[in-house]
């Protein structure tokens, strides 16, 4: 194994996006009740609706992708994300914070991703053409994310501090992949553009004219995007289905959020206060489990299970 990786490092990665698992920082959304695009409750309550073509699909149903995503070209967003991801890897490598391909936890993450990714294509046809990547970074933050175009990153801190089992890792990965599949970054960029730009530019965006300045600075926008509570709830449910289809227990979302609550020690950090609360997420997951239970039961289960990320020695842990 390469000696150029220090799991105890706490890398400074300017090119890493602020968003990610448990990192919503949107102002004003903590008190707001999300206007969800979710229809899972109707699945359980409406037997007559279940017989219609709209409800024929097995699994969760979160409605159509937001129209706002179509205001920004997908290819350009994905190109900007790919460039940003490469820069983040360079920054990490300089700090001995990019894990090599033969690191046990990298092998683990990539094996789980291999099981999840084939089930992503139904949610977004573009995903078949994405150049998927999975990397592990030495950071003590409890974070993971998937950038547009399938660029997945996990921080060692979330694996080690939460002592994640494979099913819980798959739950997080499914959640982050769901953000990319549902194109929440494009959606937020489109909505932000509508807010910033004048009526003339909005008309240009909605038509076929030159979008000009609206497409500039995509990389910087990707650094500072925040997802709404609605987006987070949607990613929870889509991610749960992806994990179930890949053969991982969808109920792991319950234990995952229980662990997140324990880490917060009864005093939710800022990012958690602006997400759906842990208990709310657990209730949503439990309510939706019947919709993916059959998928999980029939799914081919992993033949290999991986060890939990070992703790960082006290001598290597940042103070």
PDB file of C-alpha atoms in Angstrom:
ATOM      1  CA  UNK A   1       0.000   0.000   0.000  1.00  0.00           C
ATOM      2  CA  UNK A   2       1.221   3.462  -0.806  1.00  0.00           C
ATOM      3  CA  UNK A   3       2.809   5.364   2.078  1.00  0.00           C
ATOM      4  CA  UNK A   4       1.703   8.663   0.561  1.00  0.00           C
ATOM      5  CA  UNK A   5      -1.653   8.576   2.332  1.00  0.00           C
ATOM      6  CA  UNK A   6      -2.143   9.742   5.903  1.00  0.00           C
ATOM      7  CA  UNK A   7      -5.648   8.863   7.108  1.00  0.00           C
ATOM      8  CA  UNK A   8      -5.082  11.133  10.090  1.00  0.00           C
ATOM      9  CA  UNK A   9      -4.572  14.190   7.942  1.00  0.00           C
ATOM     10  CA  UNK A  10      -7.260  16.849   7.941  1.00  0.00           C
ATOM     11  CA  UNK A  11      -6.805  18.162   4.451  1.00  0.00           C
ATOM     12  CA  UNK A  12      -7.686  21.666   3.357  1.00  0.00           C
ATOM     13  CA  UNK A  13      -9.420  21.246   0.014  1.00  0.00           C
ATOM     14  CA  UNK A  14     -10.501  24.598  -1.449  1.00  0.00           C
ATOM     15  CA  UNK A  15     -11.942  22.845  -4.505  1.00  0.00           C
ATOM     16  CA  UNK A  16     -14.258  20.618  -2.461  1.00  0.00           C
ATOM     17  CA  UNK A  17     -17.903  21.682  -2.581  1.00  0.00           C
ATOM     18  CA  UNK A  18     -19.572  22.783   0.613  1.00  0.00           C
ATOM     19  CA  UNK A  19     -22.556  20.567   0.058  1.00  0.00           C
ATOM     20  CA  UNK A  20     -22.608  16.901   0.911  1.00  0.00           C
ATOM     21  CA  UNK A  21     -23.993  14.444   3.412  1.00  0.00           C
ATOM     22  CA  UNK A  22     -25.600  16.376   6.235  1.00  0.00           C
ATOM     23  CA  UNK A  23     -24.309  19.755   5.056  1.00  0.00           C
ATOM     24  CA  UNK A  24     -27.279  21.883   4.036  1.00  0.00           C
ATOM     25  CA  UNK A  25     -26.627  25.504   4.977  1.00  0.00           C
ATOM     26  CA  UNK A  26     -29.513  27.201   3.220  1.00  0.00           C
ATOM     27  CA  UNK A  27     -30.850  30.195   5.105  1.00  0.00           C
ATOM     28  CA  UNK A  28     -34.420  30.219   6.257  1.00  0.00           C
ATOM     29  CA  UNK A  29     -35.209  26.613   5.404  1.00  0.00           C
ATOM     30  CA  UNK A  30     -35.010  25.358   8.976  1.00  0.00           C
ATOM     31  CA  UNK A  31     -38.428  26.672   9.891  1.00  0.00           C
ATOM     32  CA  UNK A  32     -40.061  26.206   6.520  1.00  0.00           C
ATOM     33  CA  UNK A  33     -42.196  23.204   5.780  1.00  0.00           C
ATOM     34  CA  UNK A  34     -40.929  21.694   2.520  1.00  0.00           C
ATOM     35  CA  UNK A  35     -43.342  21.558  -0.394  1.00  0.00           C
ATOM     36  CA  UNK A  36     -42.352  18.055  -1.348  1.00  0.00           C
ATOM     37  CA  UNK A  37     -42.549  16.442  -4.736  1.00  0.00           C
ATOM     38  CA  UNK A  38     -42.922  13.146  -2.908  1.00  0.00           C
ATOM     39  CA  UNK A  39     -45.865  10.841  -3.412  1.00  0.00           C
ATOM     40  CA  UNK A  40     -44.810   7.843  -1.338  1.00  0.00           C
ATOM     41  CA  UNK A  41     -47.498   8.365   1.295  1.00  0.00           C
ATOM     42  CA  UNK A  42     -50.198   8.118  -1.374  1.00  0.00           C
ATOM     43  CA  UNK A  43     -48.774   4.794  -2.431  1.00  0.00           C
ATOM     44  CA  UNK A  44     -49.501   3.371   0.984  1.00  0.00           C
ATOM     45  CA  UNK A  45     -52.896   5.029   1.368  1.00  0.00           C
ATOM     46  CA  UNK A  46     -54.470   4.914  -2.082  1.00  0.00           C
ATOM     47  CA  UNK A  47     -55.248   1.448  -3.360  1.00  0.00           C
ATOM     48  CA  UNK A  48     -57.115   2.776  -6.381  1.00  0.00           C
ATOM     49  CA  UNK A  49     -54.265   5.066  -7.333  1.00  0.00           C
ATOM     50  CA  UNK A  50     -51.851   2.156  -7.121  1.00  0.00           C
ATOM     51  CA  UNK A  51     -53.666   0.490  -9.994  1.00  0.00           C
ATOM     52  CA  UNK A  52     -53.058   3.359 -12.411  1.00  0.00           C
ATOM     53  CA  UNK A  53     -50.005   3.559 -14.701  1.00  0.00           C
ATOM     54  CA  UNK A  54     -48.625   6.479 -12.670  1.00  0.00           C
ATOM     55  CA  UNK A  55     -48.136   4.188  -9.709  1.00  0.00           C
ATOM     56  CA  UNK A  56     -47.159   1.050 -11.597  1.00  0.00           C
ATOM     57  CA  UNK A  57     -43.441   1.429 -10.938  1.00  0.00           C
ATOM     58  CA  UNK A  58     -42.157  -0.511  -7.944  1.00  0.00           C
ATOM     59  CA  UNK A  59     -40.193   1.547  -5.471  1.00  0.00           C
ATOM     60  CA  UNK A  60     -40.332   5.151  -4.337  1.00  0.00           C
ATOM     61  CA  UNK A  61     -41.955   7.868  -6.413  1.00  0.00           C
ATOM     62  CA  UNK A  62     -40.666  11.398  -6.003  1.00  0.00           C
ATOM     63  CA  UNK A  63     -42.327  13.008  -8.973  1.00  0.00           C
ATOM     64  CA  UNK A  64     -40.717  14.659 -11.949  1.00  0.00           C
ATOM     65  CA  UNK A  65     -37.347  16.364 -11.953  1.00  0.00           C
ATOM     66  CA  UNK A  66     -37.578  20.100 -11.348  1.00  0.00           C
ATOM     67  CA  UNK A  67     -38.040  22.253 -14.443  1.00  0.00           C
ATOM     68  CA  UNK A  68     -35.367  24.617 -13.119  1.00  0.00           C
ATOM     69  CA  UNK A  69     -32.632  22.095 -13.927  1.00  0.00           C
ATOM     70  CA  UNK A  70     -33.346  22.528 -17.636  1.00  0.00           C
ATOM     71  CA  UNK A  71     -32.350  26.183 -17.464  1.00  0.00           C
ATOM     72  CA  UNK A  72     -28.663  25.189 -17.252  1.00  0.00           C
ATOM     73  CA  UNK A  73     -26.931  22.902 -19.803  1.00  0.00           C
ATOM     74  CA  UNK A  74     -26.135  19.549 -18.200  1.00  0.00           C
ATOM     75  CA  UNK A  75     -22.944  18.962 -20.182  1.00  0.00           C
ATOM     76  CA  UNK A  76     -21.376  22.229 -19.091  1.00  0.00           C
ATOM     77  CA  UNK A  77     -22.236  21.628 -15.436  1.00  0.00           C
ATOM     78  CA  UNK A  78     -20.741  18.136 -15.625  1.00  0.00           C
ATOM     79  CA  UNK A  79     -17.577  19.449 -17.286  1.00  0.00           C
ATOM     80  CA  UNK A  80     -17.168  22.079 -14.593  1.00  0.00           C
ATOM     81  CA  UNK A  81     -17.656  19.445 -11.895  1.00  0.00           C
ATOM     82  CA  UNK A  82     -15.086  17.138 -13.503  1.00  0.00           C
ATOM     83  CA  UNK A  83     -12.498  19.921 -13.546  1.00  0.00           C
ATOM     84  CA  UNK A  84     -13.230  20.774  -9.947  1.00  0.00           C
ATOM     85  CA  UNK A  85     -12.941  17.113  -8.918  1.00  0.00           C
ATOM     86  CA  UNK A  86      -9.525  16.809 -10.572  1.00  0.00           C
ATOM     87  CA  UNK A  87      -8.335  19.941  -8.793  1.00  0.00           C
ATOM     88  CA  UNK A  88      -9.556  18.565  -5.465  1.00  0.00           C
ATOM     89  CA  UNK A  89      -7.555  15.376  -6.059  1.00  0.00           C
ATOM     90  CA  UNK A  90      -4.446  17.437  -6.780  1.00  0.00           C
ATOM     91  CA  UNK A  91      -4.907  19.429  -3.595  1.00  0.00           C
ATOM     92  CA  UNK A  92      -5.359  16.234  -1.595  1.00  0.00           C
ATOM     93  CA  UNK A  93      -2.349  14.517  -3.149  1.00  0.00           C
ATOM     94  CA  UNK A  94      -0.136  17.437  -2.172  1.00  0.00           C
ATOM     95  CA  UNK A  95      -1.218  16.916   1.445  1.00  0.00           C
ATOM     96  CA  UNK A  96      -0.936  13.103   1.439  1.00  0.00           C
ATOM     97  CA  UNK A  97      -4.713  13.070   1.747  1.00  0.00           C
ATOM     98  CA  UNK A  98      -5.721  11.139  -1.395  1.00  0.00           C
ATOM     99  CA  UNK A  99      -6.057   7.415  -0.695  1.00  0.00           C
ATOM    100  CA  UNK A 100      -4.441   5.053  -3.230  1.00  0.00           C
ATOM    101  CA  UNK A 101      -6.463   2.553  -5.233  1.00  0.00           C
ATOM    102  CA  UNK A 102      -5.194  -0.334  -3.101  1.00  0.00           C
ATOM    103  CA  UNK A 103      -6.326   1.164   0.204  1.00  0.00           C
ATOM    104  CA  UNK A 104      -8.862  -1.236   1.822  1.00  0.00           C
ATOM    105  CA  UNK A 105     -11.472   1.480   2.242  1.00  0.00           C
ATOM    106  CA  UNK A 106     -11.097   2.627  -1.363  1.00  0.00           C
ATOM    107  CA  UNK A 107     -11.599  -0.955  -2.506  1.00  0.00           C
ATOM    108  CA  UNK A 108     -14.651  -1.119  -0.264  1.00  0.00           C
ATOM    109  CA  UNK A 109     -16.172   2.106  -1.597  1.00  0.00           C
ATOM    110  CA  UNK A 110     -15.596   1.151  -5.213  1.00  0.00           C
ATOM    111  CA  UNK A 111     -17.104  -2.314  -4.771  1.00  0.00           C
ATOM    112  CA  UNK A 112     -20.230  -0.812  -3.236  1.00  0.00           C
ATOM    113  CA  UNK A 113     -20.382   1.741  -6.050  1.00  0.00           C
ATOM    114  CA  UNK A 114     -20.179  -1.030  -8.655  1.00  0.00           C
ATOM    115  CA  UNK A 115     -23.352  -2.494  -7.220  1.00  0.00           C
ATOM    116  CA  UNK A 116     -25.224   0.813  -6.992  1.00  0.00           C
ATOM    117  CA  UNK A 117     -24.318   2.504 -10.275  1.00  0.00           C
ATOM    118  CA  UNK A 118     -26.123   0.094 -12.666  1.00  0.00           C
ATOM    119  CA  UNK A 119     -29.385   0.940 -10.903  1.00  0.00           C
ATOM    120  CA  UNK A 120     -28.821   4.650 -11.466  1.00  0.00           C
ATOM    121  CA  UNK A 121     -29.559   4.604 -15.174  1.00  0.00           C
ATOM    122  CA  UNK A 122     -33.316   4.323 -14.761  1.00  0.00           C
ATOM    123  CA  UNK A 123     -33.313   7.580 -12.826  1.00  0.00           C
ATOM    124  CA  UNK A 124     -31.235   9.537 -15.330  1.00  0.00           C
ATOM    125  CA  UNK A 125     -30.353   8.276 -18.841  1.00  0.00           C
ATOM    126  CA  UNK A 126     -27.294  10.559 -18.908  1.00  0.00           C
ATOM    127  CA  UNK A 127     -25.758   8.476 -16.127  1.00  0.00           C
ATOM    128  CA  UNK A 128     -24.859   5.739 -18.614  1.00  0.00           C
ATOM    129  CA  UNK A 129     -22.366   8.101 -20.224  1.00  0.00           C
ATOM    130  CA  UNK A 130     -20.911   9.553 -17.031  1.00  0.00           C
ATOM    131  CA  UNK A 131     -17.293   8.763 -16.179  1.00  0.00           C
ATOM    132  CA  UNK A 132     -17.985   7.589 -12.656  1.00  0.00           C
ATOM    133  CA  UNK A 133     -15.204   7.981 -10.098  1.00  0.00           C
ATOM    134  CA  UNK A 134     -14.941   7.100  -6.409  1.00  0.00           C
ATOM    135  CA  UNK A 135     -12.204   8.450  -4.162  1.00  0.00           C
ATOM    136  CA  UNK A 136     -11.383   8.647  -0.470  1.00  0.00           C
ATOM    137  CA  UNK A 137      -9.923  11.769   1.140  1.00  0.00           C
ATOM    138  CA  UNK A 138      -8.230  12.227   4.503  1.00  0.00           C
ATOM    139  CA  UNK A 139     -10.492  14.693   6.250  1.00  0.00           C
ATOM    140  CA  UNK A 140     -12.037  14.510   9.700  1.00  0.00           C
ATOM    141  CA  UNK A 141     -15.315  15.981   8.468  1.00  0.00           C
ATOM    142  CA  UNK A 142     -18.390  13.757   8.510  1.00  0.00           C
ATOM    143  CA  UNK A 143     -19.052  14.207   4.831  1.00  0.00           C
ATOM    144  CA  UNK A 144     -19.447  12.562   1.453  1.00  0.00           C
ATOM    145  CA  UNK A 145     -20.785  13.881  -1.835  1.00  0.00           C
ATOM    146  CA  UNK A 146     -21.403  13.078  -5.478  1.00  0.00           C
ATOM    147  CA  UNK A 147     -20.771  15.911  -7.905  1.00  0.00           C
ATOM    148  CA  UNK A 148     -22.621  16.210 -11.217  1.00  0.00           C
ATOM    149  CA  UNK A 149     -21.431  13.582 -13.670  1.00  0.00           C
ATOM    150  CA  UNK A 150     -20.884  10.858 -11.059  1.00  0.00           C
ATOM    151  CA  UNK A 151     -17.832  12.159  -9.169  1.00  0.00           C
ATOM    152  CA  UNK A 152     -18.101  10.497  -5.730  1.00  0.00           C
ATOM    153  CA  UNK A 153     -16.004  11.450  -2.698  1.00  0.00           C
ATOM    154  CA  UNK A 154     -15.962  10.101   0.856  1.00  0.00           C
ATOM    155  CA  UNK A 155     -14.039  11.608   3.748  1.00  0.00           C
ATOM    156  CA  UNK A 156     -12.303   9.193   6.092  1.00  0.00           C
ATOM    157  CA  UNK A 157     -13.894  10.897   9.073  1.00  0.00           C
ATOM    158  CA  UNK A 158     -17.415   9.745   8.259  1.00  0.00           C
ATOM    159  CA  UNK A 159     -16.309   6.143   7.789  1.00  0.00           C
ATOM    160  CA  UNK A 160     -14.217   6.025  10.937  1.00  0.00           C
ATOM    161  CA  UNK A 161     -16.121   8.177  13.416  1.00  0.00           C
ATOM    162  CA  UNK A 162     -19.524   6.637  12.658  1.00  0.00           C
ATOM    163  CA  UNK A 163     -18.098   3.104  12.389  1.00  0.00           C
ATOM    164  CA  UNK A 164     -20.145   2.552   9.271  1.00  0.00           C
ATOM    165  CA  UNK A 165     -21.205  -0.920   8.190  1.00  0.00           C
ATOM    166  CA  UNK A 166     -21.453  -1.649   4.457  1.00  0.00           C
ATOM    167  CA  UNK A 167     -25.221  -1.136   4.424  1.00  0.00           C
ATOM    168  CA  UNK A 168     -24.791   2.301   5.984  1.00  0.00           C
ATOM    169  CA  UNK A 169     -22.056   3.217   3.512  1.00  0.00           C
ATOM    170  CA  UNK A 170     -24.408   2.180   0.700  1.00  0.00           C
ATOM    171  CA  UNK A 171     -27.144   4.354   2.209  1.00  0.00           C
ATOM    172  CA  UNK A 172     -24.887   7.412   2.180  1.00  0.00           C
ATOM    173  CA  UNK A 173     -23.585   6.648  -1.295  1.00  0.00           C
ATOM    174  CA  UNK A 174     -27.107   6.110  -2.612  1.00  0.00           C
ATOM    175  CA  UNK A 175     -28.184   9.419  -1.092  1.00  0.00           C
ATOM    176  CA  UNK A 176     -25.329  11.339  -2.695  1.00  0.00           C
ATOM    177  CA  UNK A 177     -25.710   9.602  -6.066  1.00  0.00           C
ATOM    178  CA  UNK A 178     -29.399  10.493  -5.918  1.00  0.00           C
ATOM    179  CA  UNK A 179     -28.498  14.191  -5.710  1.00  0.00           C
ATOM    180  CA  UNK A 180     -26.548  13.814  -8.958  1.00  0.00           C
ATOM    181  CA  UNK A 181     -29.220  11.735 -10.682  1.00  0.00           C
ATOM    182  CA  UNK A 182     -31.988  14.152  -9.771  1.00  0.00           C
ATOM    183  CA  UNK A 183     -29.665  16.994 -10.846  1.00  0.00           C
ATOM    184  CA  UNK A 184     -30.203  19.015  -7.721  1.00  0.00           C
ATOM    185  CA  UNK A 185     -27.075  21.062  -8.476  1.00  0.00           C
ATOM    186  CA  UNK A 186     -28.463  22.097 -11.868  1.00  0.00           C
ATOM    187  CA  UNK A 187     -31.795  22.814 -10.239  1.00  0.00           C
ATOM    188  CA  UNK A 188     -30.253  25.089  -7.629  1.00  0.00           C
ATOM    189  CA  UNK A 189     -28.122  26.824 -10.261  1.00  0.00           C
ATOM    190  CA  UNK A 190     -31.194  27.388 -12.403  1.00  0.00           C
ATOM    191  CA  UNK A 191     -33.183  28.826  -9.533  1.00  0.00           C
ATOM    192  CA  UNK A 192     -30.263  30.951  -8.390  1.00  0.00           C
ATOM    193  CA  UNK A 193     -29.923  32.228 -11.940  1.00  0.00           C
ATOM    194  CA  UNK A 194     -33.559  33.243 -12.020  1.00  0.00           C
ATOM    195  CA  UNK A 195     -33.038  35.150  -8.811  1.00  0.00           C
ATOM    196  CA  UNK A 196     -29.888  36.956  -9.932  1.00  0.00           C
ATOM    197  CA  UNK A 197     -30.622  37.646 -13.548  1.00  0.00           C
ATOM    198  CA  UNK A 198     -33.003  40.194 -14.980  1.00  0.00           C
ATOM    199  CA  UNK A 199     -36.113  39.516 -16.986  1.00  0.00           C
ATOM    200  CA  UNK A 200     -34.278  39.845 -20.302  1.00  0.00           C
ATOM    201  CA  UNK A 201     -31.775  37.149 -19.429  1.00  0.00           C
ATOM    202  CA  UNK A 202     -34.522  34.942 -18.015  1.00  0.00           C
ATOM    203  CA  UNK A 203     -36.288  35.170 -21.367  1.00  0.00           C
ATOM    204  CA  UNK A 204     -33.048  34.177 -23.062  1.00  0.00           C
ATOM    205  CA  UNK A 205     -32.652  31.201 -20.750  1.00  0.00           C
ATOM    206  CA  UNK A 206     -36.168  30.017 -21.420  1.00  0.00           C
ATOM    207  CA  UNK A 207     -35.728  30.390 -25.176  1.00  0.00           C
ATOM    208  CA  UNK A 208     -33.007  29.320 -27.548  1.00  0.00           C
ATOM    209  CA  UNK A 209     -30.910  32.450 -27.437  1.00  0.00           C
ATOM    210  CA  UNK A 210     -27.374  32.957 -26.197  1.00  0.00           C
ATOM    211  CA  UNK A 211     -27.263  32.471 -22.434  1.00  0.00           C
ATOM    212  CA  UNK A 212     -23.930  34.309 -22.267  1.00  0.00           C
ATOM    213  CA  UNK A 213     -22.961  35.319 -18.764  1.00  0.00           C
ATOM    214  CA  UNK A 214     -25.464  32.927 -17.236  1.00  0.00           C
ATOM    215  CA  UNK A 215     -23.078  30.054 -17.956  1.00  0.00           C
ATOM    216  CA  UNK A 216     -19.963  31.737 -16.610  1.00  0.00           C
ATOM    217  CA  UNK A 217     -18.549  30.806 -13.246  1.00  0.00           C
ATOM    218  CA  UNK A 218     -20.165  27.364 -13.014  1.00  0.00           C
ATOM    219  CA  UNK A 219     -17.205  26.022 -11.096  1.00  0.00           C
ATOM    220  CA  UNK A 220     -17.511  28.685  -8.427  1.00  0.00           C
ATOM    221  CA  UNK A 221     -21.248  28.084  -8.208  1.00  0.00           C
ATOM    222  CA  UNK A 222     -20.677  24.380  -7.629  1.00  0.00           C
ATOM    223  CA  UNK A 223     -18.450  25.264  -4.686  1.00  0.00           C
ATOM    224  CA  UNK A 224     -21.137  27.193  -2.861  1.00  0.00           C
ATOM    225  CA  UNK A 225     -24.398  25.459  -3.725  1.00  0.00           C
ATOM    226  CA  UNK A 226     -26.792  24.417  -0.983  1.00  0.00           C
ATOM    227  CA  UNK A 227     -29.583  21.892  -1.272  1.00  0.00           C
ATOM    228  CA  UNK A 228     -33.051  22.410   0.143  1.00  0.00           C
ATOM    229  CA  UNK A 229     -34.745  20.224   2.718  1.00  0.00           C
ATOM    230  CA  UNK A 230     -36.952  18.979  -0.099  1.00  0.00           C
ATOM    231  CA  UNK A 231     -33.882  17.914  -2.070  1.00  0.00           C
ATOM    232  CA  UNK A 232     -32.449  16.156   0.972  1.00  0.00           C
ATOM    233  CA  UNK A 233     -35.642  14.218   1.632  1.00  0.00           C
ATOM    234  CA  UNK A 234     -35.874  13.248  -2.019  1.00  0.00           C
ATOM    235  CA  UNK A 235     -32.258  12.034  -1.973  1.00  0.00           C
ATOM    236  CA  UNK A 236     -32.951   9.991   1.163  1.00  0.00           C
ATOM    237  CA  UNK A 237     -35.737   8.079  -0.575  1.00  0.00           C
ATOM    238  CA  UNK A 238     -34.117   7.637  -3.989  1.00  0.00           C
ATOM    239  CA  UNK A 239     -30.889   6.622  -2.268  1.00  0.00           C
ATOM    240  CA  UNK A 240     -32.736   4.086  -0.164  1.00  0.00           C
ATOM    241  CA  UNK A 241     -34.133   2.485  -3.309  1.00  0.00           C
ATOM    242  CA  UNK A 242     -30.730   2.428  -5.014  1.00  0.00           C
ATOM    243  CA  UNK A 243     -29.219   0.694  -1.989  1.00  0.00           C
ATOM    244  CA  UNK A 244     -32.059  -1.833  -1.843  1.00  0.00           C
ATOM    245  CA  UNK A 245     -31.744  -2.719  -5.515  1.00  0.00           C
ATOM    246  CA  UNK A 246     -27.995  -3.163  -4.989  1.00  0.00           C
ATOM    247  CA  UNK A 247     -28.631  -5.703  -2.240  1.00  0.00           C
ATOM    248  CA  UNK A 248     -27.992  -3.498   0.792  1.00  0.00           C
ATOM    249  CA  UNK A 249     -30.475  -3.268   3.658  1.00  0.00           C
ATOM    250  CA  UNK A 250     -32.530  -0.083   3.180  1.00  0.00           C
ATOM    251  CA  UNK A 251     -33.301  -0.052   6.898  1.00  0.00           C
ATOM    252  CA  UNK A 252     -29.673   0.958   7.461  1.00  0.00           C
ATOM    253  CA  UNK A 253     -30.823   4.546   7.077  1.00  0.00           C
ATOM    254  CA  UNK A 254     -32.372   4.249  10.534  1.00  0.00           C
ATOM    255  CA  UNK A 255     -29.158   3.178  12.260  1.00  0.00           C
ATOM    256  CA  UNK A 256     -27.203   5.723  10.226  1.00  0.00           C
ATOM    257  CA  UNK A 257     -29.259   8.664  11.435  1.00  0.00           C
ATOM    258  CA  UNK A 258     -29.249   7.314  14.971  1.00  0.00           C
ATOM    259  CA  UNK A 259     -25.445   7.404  14.823  1.00  0.00           C
ATOM    260  CA  UNK A 260     -25.513  10.930  13.418  1.00  0.00           C
ATOM    261  CA  UNK A 261     -27.715  11.952  16.336  1.00  0.00           C
ATOM    262  CA  UNK A 262     -25.344  10.382  18.843  1.00  0.00           C
ATOM    263  CA  UNK A 263     -22.395  12.259  17.372  1.00  0.00           C
ATOM    264  CA  UNK A 264     -24.287  15.526  17.800  1.00  0.00           C
ATOM    265  CA  UNK A 265     -24.717  14.663  21.543  1.00  0.00           C
ATOM    266  CA  UNK A 266     -28.144  16.215  21.749  1.00  0.00           C
ATOM    267  CA  UNK A 267     -26.989  19.574  20.388  1.00  0.00           C
ATOM    268  CA  UNK A 268     -27.498  19.524  16.615  1.00  0.00           C
ATOM    269  CA  UNK A 269     -24.738  21.308  14.719  1.00  0.00           C
ATOM    270  CA  UNK A 270     -25.699  24.050  12.295  1.00  0.00           C
ATOM    271  CA  UNK A 271     -25.898  21.810   9.265  1.00  0.00           C
ATOM    272  CA  UNK A 272     -28.277  19.408  10.988  1.00  0.00           C
ATOM    273  CA  UNK A 273     -30.629  22.183  12.104  1.00  0.00           C
ATOM    274  CA  UNK A 274     -31.175  23.183   8.481  1.00  0.00           C
ATOM    275  CA  UNK A 275     -31.822  19.621   7.321  1.00  0.00           C
ATOM    276  CA  UNK A 276     -34.870  17.560   8.028  1.00  0.00           C
ATOM    277  CA  UNK A 277     -34.172  16.530  11.621  1.00  0.00           C
ATOM    278  CA  UNK A 278     -32.784  13.083  12.401  1.00  0.00           C
ATOM    279  CA  UNK A 279     -36.070  11.837  13.897  1.00  0.00           C
ATOM    280  CA  UNK A 280     -37.990  13.185  10.892  1.00  0.00           C
ATOM    281  CA  UNK A 281     -35.669  11.415   8.479  1.00  0.00           C
ATOM    282  CA  UNK A 282     -35.982   8.187  10.432  1.00  0.00           C
ATOM    283  CA  UNK A 283     -39.784   8.402  10.327  1.00  0.00           C
ATOM    284  CA  UNK A 284     -39.740   9.059   6.576  1.00  0.00           C
ATOM    285  CA  UNK A 285     -37.387   6.142   5.980  1.00  0.00           C
ATOM    286  CA  UNK A 286     -39.438   3.770   8.124  1.00  0.00           C
ATOM    287  CA  UNK A 287     -42.651   4.840   6.396  1.00  0.00           C
ATOM    288  CA  UNK A 288     -41.123   4.156   2.980  1.00  0.00           C
ATOM    289  CA  UNK A 289     -39.449   0.831   3.751  1.00  0.00           C
ATOM    290  CA  UNK A 290     -42.463  -1.241   2.581  1.00  0.00           C
ATOM    291  CA  UNK A 291     -42.078   0.268  -0.902  1.00  0.00           C
ATOM    292  CA  UNK A 292     -38.557  -1.089  -1.318  1.00  0.00           C
ATOM    293  CA  UNK A 293     -38.841  -4.244   0.795  1.00  0.00           C
ATOM    294  CA  UNK A 294     -39.611  -6.443  -2.195  1.00  0.00           C
ATOM    295  CA  UNK A 295     -36.749  -4.965  -4.177  1.00  0.00           C
ATOM    296  CA  UNK A 296     -34.337  -5.751  -1.368  1.00  0.00           C
ATOM    297  CA  UNK A 297     -35.670  -9.253  -0.843  1.00  0.00           C
ATOM    298  CA  UNK A 298     -35.202 -10.145  -4.516  1.00  0.00           C
ATOM    299  CA  UNK A 299     -31.882  -8.336  -4.975  1.00  0.00           C
ATOM    300  CA  UNK A 300     -28.659 -10.265  -5.296  1.00  0.00           C
ATOM    301  CA  UNK A 301     -26.850  -9.716  -2.015  1.00  0.00           C
ATOM    302  CA  UNK A 302     -23.146  -8.853  -1.781  1.00  0.00           C
ATOM    303  CA  UNK A 303     -20.951 -11.919  -1.444  1.00  0.00           C
ATOM    304  CA  UNK A 304     -18.200  -9.904   0.224  1.00  0.00           C
ATOM    305  CA  UNK A 305     -18.404  -7.793   3.329  1.00  0.00           C
ATOM    306  CA  UNK A 306     -15.743  -5.292   4.325  1.00  0.00           C
ATOM    307  CA  UNK A 307     -14.204  -4.290   7.620  1.00  0.00           C
ATOM    308  CA  UNK A 308     -15.187  -1.053   9.302  1.00  0.00           C
ATOM    309  CA  UNK A 309     -12.634   1.711   8.791  1.00  0.00           C
ATOM    310  CA  UNK A 310     -10.032   1.345  11.559  1.00  0.00           C
ATOM    311  CA  UNK A 311      -9.622   4.193  14.009  1.00  0.00           C
ATOM    312  CA  UNK A 312      -6.860   6.694  13.515  1.00  0.00           C
ATOM    313  CA  UNK A 313      -4.124   6.342  16.106  1.00  0.00           C
ATOM    314  CA  UNK A 314      -4.017   9.113  18.716  1.00  0.00           C
ATOM    315  CA  UNK A 315      -0.583  10.176  17.469  1.00  0.00           C
ATOM    316  CA  UNK A 316      -1.962  10.779  13.971  1.00  0.00           C
ATOM    317  CA  UNK A 317      -5.275  12.359  14.893  1.00  0.00           C
ATOM    318  CA  UNK A 318      -5.357  16.143  14.523  1.00  0.00           C
ATOM    319  CA  UNK A 319      -5.763  18.018  17.759  1.00  0.00           C
TER     320      UNK A 319
END
